[in-house]
Amino acid sequence: MNNLTELYEEIKSFADNHLMVNEFIMAASEEELQEYDFNYRTMVLIPSSSNLSRDLNSPVYTLSFVAVVLDKTISRDSAASIQSIEENIFVLGQLQDKLLQLGIDVTFDEIELMNTLLEDYNVTTAFADFDVVMPRSPYIKGINE
């Protein structure tokens, strides 16, 4: 895999075909998520930054993303919230496994967890930053001026 489009298609395919995920969203920012009515359990992918490097004659892109998994549970039911959080973490682990199978070494170092109490239900959230390193062309290209 050597471009962002292929990576997006693989992650989208993972979410679309995963039996525990009902919806996949590619969002421009976390603020954009406030505009959605979610079909819980939802997986969200947010591109956050990129770096270009030619260090040691090894040209690469480093792309950073935020992966978010949201689920809805019964209001004020601690056991349901714990189970939902566990399942959200499981889905992120499965995403990591899928990317590793594709030869993309990713680590979800710190998965942050939230449990938001709303009027009629709780929303559990697991989110983590991860980086993907992809190769660039090994030679310096001409400039389009």
mmCIF file of C-alpha atoms in Angstrom:
data_model
loop_
_atom_site.group_PDB
_atom_site.id
_atom_site.type_symbol
_atom_site.label_atom_id
_atom_site.label_comp_id
_atom_site.label_asym_id
_atom_site.label_seq_id
_atom_site.Cartn_x
_atom_site.Cartn_y
_atom_site.Cartn_z
ATOM 1 C CA MET A 1 0.000 0.000 0.000
ATOM 2 C CA ASN A 2 1.521 3.297 -0.999
ATOM 3 C CA ASN A 3 -1.123 6.004 -1.090
ATOM 4 C CA LEU A 4 -3.777 7.643 1.029
ATOM 5 C CA THR A 5 -6.658 6.557 -1.211
ATOM 6 C CA GLU A 6 -5.792 2.875 -0.792
ATOM 7 C CA LEU A 7 -5.474 3.309 2.976
ATOM 8 C CA TYR A 8 -8.867 5.028 3.156
ATOM 9 C CA GLU A 9 -10.482 2.265 1.068
ATOM 10 C CA GLU A 10 -9.011 -0.454 3.311
ATOM 11 C CA ILE A 11 -10.184 1.233 6.532
ATOM 12 C CA LYS A 12 -13.625 1.948 5.040
ATOM 13 C CA SER A 13 -13.909 -1.670 3.878
ATOM 14 C CA PHE A 14 -12.915 -2.877 7.345
ATOM 15 C CA ALA A 15 -15.618 -0.748 8.995
ATOM 16 C CA ASP A 16 -18.286 -1.532 6.384
ATOM 17 C CA ASN A 17 -17.722 -5.281 6.729
ATOM 18 C CA HIS A 18 -17.118 -5.519 10.490
ATOM 19 C CA LEU A 19 -20.097 -7.118 12.210
ATOM 20 C CA MET A 20 -19.822 -4.793 15.224
ATOM 21 C CA VAL A 21 -19.726 -1.535 13.218
ATOM 22 C CA ASN A 22 -22.909 -0.050 11.761
ATOM 23 C CA GLU A 23 -21.488 3.079 10.168
ATOM 24 C CA PHE A 24 -18.218 4.570 8.909
ATOM 25 C CA ILE A 25 -17.614 8.309 8.685
ATOM 26 C CA MET A 26 -14.612 10.189 7.323
ATOM 27 C CA ALA A 27 -14.620 13.571 9.055
ATOM 28 C CA ALA A 28 -12.497 16.658 8.492
ATOM 29 C CA SER A 29 -12.343 17.458 12.222
ATOM 30 C CA GLU A 30 -13.757 16.509 15.603
ATOM 31 C CA GLU A 31 -15.992 19.593 15.474
ATOM 32 C CA GLU A 32 -17.640 18.278 12.295
ATOM 33 C CA LEU A 33 -18.920 15.258 14.249
ATOM 34 C CA GLN A 34 -21.446 17.465 16.049
ATOM 35 C CA GLU A 35 -23.396 17.664 12.773
ATOM 36 C CA TYR A 36 -24.102 13.907 12.608
ATOM 37 C CA ASP A 37 -26.885 11.693 13.880
ATOM 38 C CA PHE A 38 -24.984 8.475 14.457
ATOM 39 C CA ASN A 39 -26.107 4.962 13.643
ATOM 40 C CA TYR A 40 -24.309 3.470 16.649
ATOM 41 C CA ARG A 41 -21.717 1.714 16.709
ATOM 42 C CA THR A 42 -19.903 4.198 14.497
ATOM 43 C CA MET A 43 -16.279 4.268 13.421
ATOM 44 C CA VAL A 44 -14.851 7.652 12.492
ATOM 45 C CA LEU A 45 -11.554 8.406 10.781
ATOM 46 C CA ILE A 46 -10.128 11.933 11.022
ATOM 47 C CA PRO A 47 -6.900 12.849 9.196
ATOM 48 C CA SER A 48 -4.956 15.155 11.495
ATOM 49 C CA SER A 49 -1.508 15.868 10.022
ATOM 50 C CA SER A 50 1.210 14.768 7.627
ATOM 51 C CA ASN A 51 4.984 14.939 7.389
ATOM 52 C CA LEU A 52 7.214 14.501 4.353
ATOM 53 C CA SER A 53 10.747 13.230 4.764
ATOM 54 C CA ARG A 54 13.743 12.202 2.690
ATOM 55 C CA ASP A 55 15.939 11.342 5.674
ATOM 56 C CA LEU A 56 18.709 8.836 4.931
ATOM 57 C CA ASN A 57 17.582 8.721 1.289
ATOM 58 C CA SER A 58 14.370 7.037 2.398
ATOM 59 C CA PRO A 59 11.536 9.263 1.177
ATOM 60 C CA VAL A 60 8.305 8.697 3.123
ATOM 61 C CA TYR A 61 4.998 10.267 4.055
ATOM 62 C CA THR A 62 3.985 10.062 7.697
ATOM 63 C CA LEU A 63 0.222 10.500 7.983
ATOM 64 C CA SER A 64 -1.450 10.984 11.354
ATOM 65 C CA PHE A 65 -5.063 10.077 12.043
ATOM 66 C CA VAL A 66 -7.549 9.928 14.872
ATOM 67 C CA ALA A 67 -9.669 6.778 14.988
ATOM 68 C CA VAL A 68 -12.903 7.099 16.970
ATOM 69 C CA VAL A 69 -15.436 4.423 17.899
ATOM 70 C CA LEU A 70 -18.777 5.544 19.361
ATOM 71 C CA ASP A 71 -21.531 3.400 20.819
ATOM 72 C CA LYS A 72 -24.870 4.006 22.521
ATOM 73 C CA THR A 73 -25.885 2.259 25.755
ATOM 74 C CA ILE A 74 -28.750 2.216 28.213
ATOM 75 C CA SER A 75 -28.845 5.311 30.392
ATOM 76 C CA ARG A 76 -27.286 4.950 33.848
ATOM 77 C CA ASP A 77 -26.392 1.268 33.336
ATOM 78 C CA SER A 78 -22.780 0.846 34.450
ATOM 79 C CA ALA A 79 -22.487 -2.757 33.268
ATOM 80 C CA ALA A 80 -23.725 -1.827 29.783
ATOM 81 C CA SER A 81 -21.271 1.074 29.641
ATOM 82 C CA ILE A 82 -18.333 -1.138 30.640
ATOM 83 C CA GLN A 83 -19.280 -3.748 28.034
ATOM 84 C CA SER A 84 -19.620 -1.043 25.370
ATOM 85 C CA ILE A 85 -16.223 0.438 26.247
ATOM 86 C CA GLU A 86 -14.672 -3.031 26.059
ATOM 87 C CA GLU A 87 -16.230 -3.617 22.636
ATOM 88 C CA ASN A 88 -15.075 -0.194 21.364
ATOM 89 C CA ILE A 89 -11.498 -1.060 22.371
ATOM 90 C CA PHE A 90 -11.894 -4.473 20.717
ATOM 91 C CA VAL A 91 -12.914 -2.824 17.413
ATOM 92 C CA LEU A 92 -9.840 -0.546 17.527
ATOM 93 C CA GLY A 93 -7.703 -3.629 18.197
ATOM 94 C CA GLN A 94 -9.246 -5.365 15.199
ATOM 95 C CA LEU A 95 -8.468 -2.291 13.061
ATOM 96 C CA GLN A 96 -4.858 -2.490 14.213
ATOM 97 C CA ASP A 97 -4.774 -6.217 13.345
ATOM 98 C CA LYS A 98 -6.241 -5.518 9.882
ATOM 99 C CA LEU A 99 -3.656 -2.830 9.147
ATOM 100 C CA LEU A 100 -0.839 -5.088 10.379
ATOM 101 C CA GLN A 101 -2.092 -7.831 8.016
ATOM 102 C CA LEU A 102 -1.771 -5.288 5.192
ATOM 103 C CA GLY A 103 1.839 -4.585 6.178
ATOM 104 C CA ILE A 104 1.095 -1.259 7.876
ATOM 105 C CA ASP A 105 2.737 -1.117 11.294
ATOM 106 C CA VAL A 106 0.472 0.974 13.553
ATOM 107 C CA THR A 107 0.262 1.401 17.283
ATOM 108 C CA PHE A 108 -2.645 2.795 19.273
ATOM 109 C CA ASP A 109 -0.451 3.869 22.201
ATOM 110 C CA GLU A 110 -3.029 5.654 24.278
ATOM 111 C CA ILE A 111 -6.708 4.948 23.744
ATOM 112 C CA GLU A 112 -8.763 7.614 25.457
ATOM 113 C CA LEU A 113 -12.154 6.644 26.826
ATOM 114 C CA MET A 114 -15.233 8.753 27.472
ATOM 115 C CA ASN A 115 -18.683 7.958 28.791
ATOM 116 C CA THR A 116 -21.158 10.761 28.121
ATOM 117 C CA LEU A 117 -24.488 10.740 29.909
ATOM 118 C CA LEU A 118 -27.262 12.121 27.717
ATOM 119 C CA GLU A 119 -30.939 12.465 28.533
ATOM 120 C CA ASP A 120 -32.137 9.067 27.273
ATOM 121 C CA TYR A 121 -28.903 7.096 26.841
ATOM 122 C CA ASN A 122 -25.136 7.055 27.344
ATOM 123 C CA VAL A 123 -22.557 7.371 24.576
ATOM 124 C CA THR A 124 -19.274 5.552 25.060
ATOM 125 C CA THR A 125 -16.285 6.671 23.035
ATOM 126 C CA ALA A 126 -12.837 5.227 22.454
ATOM 127 C CA PHE A 127 -10.388 7.237 20.392
ATOM 128 C CA ALA A 128 -6.714 7.106 19.602
ATOM 129 C CA ASP A 129 -4.121 8.779 17.437
ATOM 130 C CA PHE A 130 -2.095 6.630 15.078
ATOM 131 C CA ASP A 131 0.514 7.193 12.376
ATOM 132 C CA VAL A 132 0.965 5.470 9.050
ATOM 133 C CA VAL A 133 4.260 5.633 7.147
ATOM 134 C CA MET A 134 4.062 5.257 3.366
ATOM 135 C CA PRO A 135 6.849 5.293 0.777
ATOM 136 C CA ARG A 136 7.403 8.190 -1.610
ATOM 137 C CA SER A 137 9.140 8.195 -4.944
ATOM 138 C CA PRO A 138 12.860 7.547 -4.419
ATOM 139 C CA TYR A 139 14.017 10.348 -6.700
ATOM 140 C CA ILE A 140 13.531 14.105 -6.599
ATOM 141 C CA LYS A 141 10.925 15.104 -9.138
ATOM 142 C CA GLY A 142 10.901 18.145 -11.355
ATOM 143 C CA ILE A 143 9.012 21.158 -10.076
ATOM 144 C CA ASN A 144 5.833 22.248 -11.895
ATOM 145 C CA GLU A 145 6.437 25.983 -12.140
#
